[in-house]
Coordinates of C-alpha atoms and ligand atoms in Angstrom, one line a residue:
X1 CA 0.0 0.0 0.0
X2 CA 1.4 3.2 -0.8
X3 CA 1.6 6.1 1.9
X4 CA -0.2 9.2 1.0
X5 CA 2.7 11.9 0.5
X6 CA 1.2 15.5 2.1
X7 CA 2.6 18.6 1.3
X8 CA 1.2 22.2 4.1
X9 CA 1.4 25.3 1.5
X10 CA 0.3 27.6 3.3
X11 CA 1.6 27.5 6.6
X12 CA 1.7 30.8 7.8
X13 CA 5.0 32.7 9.2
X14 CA 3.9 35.4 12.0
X15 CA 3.7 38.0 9.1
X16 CA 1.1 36.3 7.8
X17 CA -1.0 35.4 10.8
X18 CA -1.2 39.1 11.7
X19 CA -1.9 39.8 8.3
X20 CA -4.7 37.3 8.4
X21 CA -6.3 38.7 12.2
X22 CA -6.0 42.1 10.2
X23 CA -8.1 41.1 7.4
X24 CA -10.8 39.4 9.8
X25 CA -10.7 42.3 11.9
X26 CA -11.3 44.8 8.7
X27 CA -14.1 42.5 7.3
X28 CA -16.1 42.7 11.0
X29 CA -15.4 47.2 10.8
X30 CA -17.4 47.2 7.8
X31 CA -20.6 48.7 7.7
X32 CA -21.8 45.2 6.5
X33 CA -19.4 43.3 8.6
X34 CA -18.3 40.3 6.9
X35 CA -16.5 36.9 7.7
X36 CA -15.2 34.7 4.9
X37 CA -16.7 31.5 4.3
X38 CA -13.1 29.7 4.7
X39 CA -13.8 30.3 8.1
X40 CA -16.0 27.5 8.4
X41 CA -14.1 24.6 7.6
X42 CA -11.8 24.0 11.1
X43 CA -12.5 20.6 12.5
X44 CA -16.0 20.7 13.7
X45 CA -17.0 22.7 10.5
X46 CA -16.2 20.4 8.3
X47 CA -17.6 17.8 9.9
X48 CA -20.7 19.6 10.2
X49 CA -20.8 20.2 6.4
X50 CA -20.3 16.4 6.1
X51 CA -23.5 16.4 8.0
X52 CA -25.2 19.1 5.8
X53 CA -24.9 17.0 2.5
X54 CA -26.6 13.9 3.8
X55 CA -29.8 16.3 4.7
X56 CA -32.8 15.4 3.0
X57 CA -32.9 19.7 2.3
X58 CA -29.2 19.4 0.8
X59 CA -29.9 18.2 -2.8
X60 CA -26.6 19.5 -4.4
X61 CA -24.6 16.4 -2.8
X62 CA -27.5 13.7 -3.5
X63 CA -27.8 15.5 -7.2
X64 CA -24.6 15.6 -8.3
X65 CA -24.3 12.3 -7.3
X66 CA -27.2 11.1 -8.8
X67 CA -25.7 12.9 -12.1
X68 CA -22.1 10.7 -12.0
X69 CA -23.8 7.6 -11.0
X70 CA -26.3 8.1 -14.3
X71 CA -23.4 9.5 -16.2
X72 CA -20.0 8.5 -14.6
X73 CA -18.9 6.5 -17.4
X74 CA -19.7 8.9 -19.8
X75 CA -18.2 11.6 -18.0
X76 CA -15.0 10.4 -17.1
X77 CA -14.6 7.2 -18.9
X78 CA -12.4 8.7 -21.4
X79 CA -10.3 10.6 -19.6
X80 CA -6.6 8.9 -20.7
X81 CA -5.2 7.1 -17.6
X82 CA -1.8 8.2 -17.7
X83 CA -2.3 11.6 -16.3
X84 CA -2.7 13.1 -12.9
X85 CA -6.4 13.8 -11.5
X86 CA -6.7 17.0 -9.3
X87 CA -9.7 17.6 -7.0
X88 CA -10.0 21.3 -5.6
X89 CA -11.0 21.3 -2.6
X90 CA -11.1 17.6 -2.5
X91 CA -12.8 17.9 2.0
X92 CA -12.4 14.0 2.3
X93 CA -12.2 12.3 -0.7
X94 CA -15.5 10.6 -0.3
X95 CA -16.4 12.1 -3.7
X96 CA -13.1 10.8 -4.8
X97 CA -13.4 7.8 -3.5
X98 CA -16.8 6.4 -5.4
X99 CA -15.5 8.0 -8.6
X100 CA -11.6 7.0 -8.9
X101 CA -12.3 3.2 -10.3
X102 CA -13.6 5.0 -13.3
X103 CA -11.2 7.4 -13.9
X104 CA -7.9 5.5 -13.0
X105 CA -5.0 8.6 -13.2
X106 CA -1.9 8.1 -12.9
X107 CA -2.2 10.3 -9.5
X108 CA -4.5 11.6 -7.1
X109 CA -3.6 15.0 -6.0
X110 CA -6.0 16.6 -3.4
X111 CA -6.1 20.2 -2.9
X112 CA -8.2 21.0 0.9
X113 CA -7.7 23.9 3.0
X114 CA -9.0 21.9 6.0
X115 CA -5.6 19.9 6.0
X116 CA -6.5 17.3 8.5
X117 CA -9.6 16.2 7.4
X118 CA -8.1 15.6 4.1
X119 CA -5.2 13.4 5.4
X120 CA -8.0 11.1 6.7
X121 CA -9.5 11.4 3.3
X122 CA -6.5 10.3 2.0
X123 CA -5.5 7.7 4.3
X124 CA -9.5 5.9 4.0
X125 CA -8.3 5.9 -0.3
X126 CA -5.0 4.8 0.0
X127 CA -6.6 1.5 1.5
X128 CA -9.3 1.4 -1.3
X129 CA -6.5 2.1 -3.9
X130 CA -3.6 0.5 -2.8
X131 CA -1.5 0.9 -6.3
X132 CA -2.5 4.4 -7.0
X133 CA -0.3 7.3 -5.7
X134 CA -1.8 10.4 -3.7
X135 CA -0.4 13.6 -2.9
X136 CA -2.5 15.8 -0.6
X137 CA -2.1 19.5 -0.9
X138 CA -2.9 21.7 2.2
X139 CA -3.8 24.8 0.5
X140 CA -6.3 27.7 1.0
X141 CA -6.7 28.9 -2.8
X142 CA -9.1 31.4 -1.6
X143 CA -5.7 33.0 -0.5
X144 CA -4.7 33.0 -3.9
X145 CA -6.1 31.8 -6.5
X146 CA -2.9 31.2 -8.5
X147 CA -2.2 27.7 -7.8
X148 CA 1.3 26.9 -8.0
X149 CA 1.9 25.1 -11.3
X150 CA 5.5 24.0 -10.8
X151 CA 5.5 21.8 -7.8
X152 CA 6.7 18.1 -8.5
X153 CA 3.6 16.5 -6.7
X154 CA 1.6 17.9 -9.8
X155 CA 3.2 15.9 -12.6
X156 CA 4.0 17.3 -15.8
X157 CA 1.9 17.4 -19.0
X158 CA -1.8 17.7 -18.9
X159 CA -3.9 17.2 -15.6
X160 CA -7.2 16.4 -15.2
X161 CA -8.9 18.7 -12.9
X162 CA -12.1 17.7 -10.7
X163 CA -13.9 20.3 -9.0
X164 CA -17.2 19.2 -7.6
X165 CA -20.1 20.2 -4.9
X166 CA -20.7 23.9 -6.5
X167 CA -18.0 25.2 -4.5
X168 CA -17.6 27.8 -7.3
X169 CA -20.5 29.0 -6.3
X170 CA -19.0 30.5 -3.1
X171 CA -16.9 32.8 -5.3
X172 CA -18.5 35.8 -6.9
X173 CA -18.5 35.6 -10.5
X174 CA -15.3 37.9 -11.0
X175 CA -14.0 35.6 -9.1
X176 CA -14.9 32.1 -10.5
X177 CA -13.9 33.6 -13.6
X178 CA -10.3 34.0 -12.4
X179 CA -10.5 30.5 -10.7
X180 CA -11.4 29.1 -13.7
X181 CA -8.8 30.8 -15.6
X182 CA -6.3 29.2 -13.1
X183 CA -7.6 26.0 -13.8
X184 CA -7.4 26.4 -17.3
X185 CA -3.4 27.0 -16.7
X186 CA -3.4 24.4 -14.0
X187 CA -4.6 21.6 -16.5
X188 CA -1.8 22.2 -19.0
X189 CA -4.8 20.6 -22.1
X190 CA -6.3 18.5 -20.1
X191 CA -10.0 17.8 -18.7
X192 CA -11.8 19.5 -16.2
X193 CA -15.0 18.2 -14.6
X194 CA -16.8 21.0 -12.7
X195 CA -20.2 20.6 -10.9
X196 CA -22.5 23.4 -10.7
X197 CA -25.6 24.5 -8.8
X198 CA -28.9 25.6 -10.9
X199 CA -31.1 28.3 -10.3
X200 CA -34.2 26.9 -9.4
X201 CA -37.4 27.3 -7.3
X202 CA -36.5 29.9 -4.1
X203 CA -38.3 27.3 -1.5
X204 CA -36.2 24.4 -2.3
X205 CA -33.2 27.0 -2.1
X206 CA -33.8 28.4 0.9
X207 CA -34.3 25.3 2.7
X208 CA -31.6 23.8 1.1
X209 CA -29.7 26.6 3.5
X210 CA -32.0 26.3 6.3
X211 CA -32.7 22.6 7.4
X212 CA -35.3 22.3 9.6
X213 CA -32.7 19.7 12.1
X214 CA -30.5 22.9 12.3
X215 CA -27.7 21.8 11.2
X216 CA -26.5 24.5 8.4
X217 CA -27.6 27.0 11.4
X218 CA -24.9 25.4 13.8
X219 CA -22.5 25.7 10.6
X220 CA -22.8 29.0 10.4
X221 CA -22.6 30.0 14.0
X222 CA -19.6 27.5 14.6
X223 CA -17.5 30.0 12.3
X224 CA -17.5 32.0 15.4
X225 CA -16.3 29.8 17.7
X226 CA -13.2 29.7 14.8
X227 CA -12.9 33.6 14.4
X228 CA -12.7 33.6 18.6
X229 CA -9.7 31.5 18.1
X230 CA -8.2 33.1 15.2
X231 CA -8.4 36.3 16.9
X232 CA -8.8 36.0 20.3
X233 CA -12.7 37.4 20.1
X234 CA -15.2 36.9 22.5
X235 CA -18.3 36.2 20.4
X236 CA -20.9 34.1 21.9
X237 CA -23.1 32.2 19.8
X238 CA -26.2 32.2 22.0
X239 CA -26.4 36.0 20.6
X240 CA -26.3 34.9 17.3
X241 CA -28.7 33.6 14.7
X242 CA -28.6 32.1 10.9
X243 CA -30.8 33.3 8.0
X244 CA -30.3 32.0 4.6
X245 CA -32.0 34.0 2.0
X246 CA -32.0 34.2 -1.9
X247 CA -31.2 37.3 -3.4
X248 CA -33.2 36.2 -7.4
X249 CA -31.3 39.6 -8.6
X250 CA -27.8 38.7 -7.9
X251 CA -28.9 34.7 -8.2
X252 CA -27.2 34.0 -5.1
X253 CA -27.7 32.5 -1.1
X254 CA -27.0 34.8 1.0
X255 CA -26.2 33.4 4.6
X256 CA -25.9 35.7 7.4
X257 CA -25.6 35.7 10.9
X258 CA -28.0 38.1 13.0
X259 CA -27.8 39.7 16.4
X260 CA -30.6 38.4 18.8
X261 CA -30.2 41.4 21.3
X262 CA -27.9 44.5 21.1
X263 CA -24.0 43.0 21.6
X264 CA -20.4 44.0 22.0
X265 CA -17.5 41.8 20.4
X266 CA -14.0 42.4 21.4
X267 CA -10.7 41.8 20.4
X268 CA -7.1 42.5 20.9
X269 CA -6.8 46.0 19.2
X270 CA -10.9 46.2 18.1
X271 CA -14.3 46.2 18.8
X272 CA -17.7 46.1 17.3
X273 CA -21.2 47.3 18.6
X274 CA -23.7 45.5 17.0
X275 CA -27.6 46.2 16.8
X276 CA -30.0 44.1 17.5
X277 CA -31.0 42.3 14.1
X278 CA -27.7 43.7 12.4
X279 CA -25.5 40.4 10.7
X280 CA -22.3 39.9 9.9
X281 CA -22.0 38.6 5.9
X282 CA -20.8 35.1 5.8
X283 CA -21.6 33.3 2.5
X284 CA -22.9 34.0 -0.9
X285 CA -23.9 30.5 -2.9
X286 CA -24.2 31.5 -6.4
X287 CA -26.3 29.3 -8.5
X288 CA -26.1 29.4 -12.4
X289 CA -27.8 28.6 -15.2
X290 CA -26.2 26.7 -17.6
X291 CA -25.8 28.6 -20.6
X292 CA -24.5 31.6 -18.2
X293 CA -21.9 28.8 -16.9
X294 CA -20.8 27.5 -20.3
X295 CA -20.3 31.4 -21.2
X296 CA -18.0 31.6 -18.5
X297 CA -16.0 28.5 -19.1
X298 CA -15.6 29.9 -22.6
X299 CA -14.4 33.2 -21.5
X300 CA -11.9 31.2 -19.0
X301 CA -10.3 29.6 -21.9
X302 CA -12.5 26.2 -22.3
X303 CA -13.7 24.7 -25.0
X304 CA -15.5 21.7 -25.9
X305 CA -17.9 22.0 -23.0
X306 CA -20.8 19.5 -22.5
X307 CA -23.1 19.7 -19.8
X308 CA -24.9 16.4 -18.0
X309 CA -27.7 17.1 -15.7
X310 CA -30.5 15.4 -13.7
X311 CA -34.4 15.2 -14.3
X312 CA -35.6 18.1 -12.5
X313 CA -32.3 20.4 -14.0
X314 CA -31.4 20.8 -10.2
X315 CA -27.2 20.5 -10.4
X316 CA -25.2 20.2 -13.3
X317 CA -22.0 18.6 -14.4
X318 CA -19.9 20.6 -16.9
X319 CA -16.5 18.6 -18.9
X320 CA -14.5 21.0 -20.8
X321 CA -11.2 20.6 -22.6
X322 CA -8.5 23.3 -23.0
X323 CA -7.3 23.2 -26.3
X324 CA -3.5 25.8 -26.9
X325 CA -3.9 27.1 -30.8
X326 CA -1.5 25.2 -31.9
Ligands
LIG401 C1 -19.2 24.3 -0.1 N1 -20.3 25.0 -0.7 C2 -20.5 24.6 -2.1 C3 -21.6 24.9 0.1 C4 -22.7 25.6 -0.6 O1 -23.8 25.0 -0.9 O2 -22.5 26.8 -1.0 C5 -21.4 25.5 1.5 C6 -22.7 25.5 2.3 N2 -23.2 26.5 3.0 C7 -24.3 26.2 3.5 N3 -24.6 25.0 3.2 C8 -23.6 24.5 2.5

């Protein structure tokens, strides 16, 4: 059995953890304070999104997979198997895990910022695939979204590049469009498989990010308890509430956390009166149609793009191919 080889890219020197605290600390000033999502994947977060996609209110999980198990073959079957597969923010591999017998790469890399929930990932696949190399990659590319093309552990040539769960819908569409132009370069020609969240009905979507167990609401208020730690603030989530709303203009969640009662948050070198029913931003979920997403892909330098989706057109799965003029 081979042993997953892990590599920590962004572990932070002291410059960087201040400059990080600064950032959090600028985001909760503004007049709409704001926390980034990133926030919510430490230990308990992630494990709590584990939770989230098995809801009966969560389809994009159940969807998508719905989609490759209707589709897998078709989808990745011709991927060539002597190049590397990469999965952005691959969490634990479970997705991984189902798919890899079809795909066969020559690698696994996985890229996760929640490092140690990915080595389990990669530990549970490396006993599933015994022959197949992995390389985990602790990296936040919300950081950056220039993902470091040279490093050995990415193989040369073309990769294939899996990014799954509509987490490109957590980046505004400025933004996706430079992720995608990343992972144009980051594929050197080769294949990416993206999965997408539709636009679709506002009541599935809301309760999609408002489960009636609770469970997206403890999500969101655990990315307190991670801020406290970050930087040393004193919120406590008993003041705190979660909405999910969906703004049809923008075609986006928005999740937000709202002040029960009038509250003070401190930390070293800040703090923040809030109102009573005044939030703090902490995710936007885009959701796109399909001929909006194939636009983009275009613009990011794709070509070739097909689109599989399921009966009711709630989640789609999007191949594309980067072709160099020659
Ligand atoms: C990770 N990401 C795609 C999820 C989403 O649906 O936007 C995060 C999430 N937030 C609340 N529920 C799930």
């Amino acid at each position: 059995m081979t042993t997953p080889t892990f590599i920590q890219l962004s572990s932070f020197s002291d410059l960087e953890a201040l400059q990080e605290k600064e950032a959090i600390s600028q985001g909760l000033l503004q007049e709409q304070a704001v926390i980034s999502p990133k926030y919510f994947y430490d230990n308990l977060g992630s494990r709590l999104f584990e939770a989230i996609t098995a809801l009966d209110e969560y389809y994009p999980t159940r969807t998508e997979s719905q989609i490759f198990e209707a589709h897998g073959p078709e989808i990745f079957g011709q991927l060539p198997h002597d190049r590397p597969l990469i999965e952005l923010g691959a969490g634990s591999c479970r997705k991984a895990e189902r798919l890899l017998h079809w795909m066969r790469p020559s690698r696994f890399v996985g890229i996760e910022i929640a490092a140690e929930f990915l080595q389990e990932g990669l530990t549970r696949l490396s006993e599933r695939f015994p022959e197949m190399p992995l390389v985990g990659l602790g990296y936040d590319f919300s950081r950056s979204l220039d993902i470091p093309l040279s490093l050995p552990e990415l193989g040369t040539g073309p990769r294939d590049i899996f990014y799954p769960g509509s987490s490109i819908g957590n980046f505004d569409p400025d933004q996706a469009l430079k992720l995608t132009q990343s992972m144009a370069a980051l594929s050197q020609e080769g294949t990416l498989v993206i999965g997408v969240d539709t636009v679709k009905e506002i009541d599935t979507l809301e309760a999609a990010y408002d489960d009636a167990l609770g469970v997206t609401a403890a999500f969101n208020l655990n990315v307190l308890n991670h801020i406290n730690r970050v930087l040393m603030s004193d919120f406590a989530t008993q003041d705190w509430r979660h909405t999910a709303l969906f703004n049809e203009q923008e075609s986006r969640i928005e999740m937000h956390l709202v002040a029960k009662r009038k509250t003070r948050v401190s930390w070293p070198g800040g703090e923040r009166k809030f109102r009573e029913n005044e939030s703090i931003l902490t995710e936007y979920s885009y959701k796109w149609l399909p001929e909006d997403f194939t636009e983009l892909l275009k613009k990011a330098g794709f070509s070739e793009v097909e689109v599989w989706t399921d009966p009711h057109q709630w989640f789609a799965v999007y191949r594309a191919q980067v072709r160099n003029p020659a």
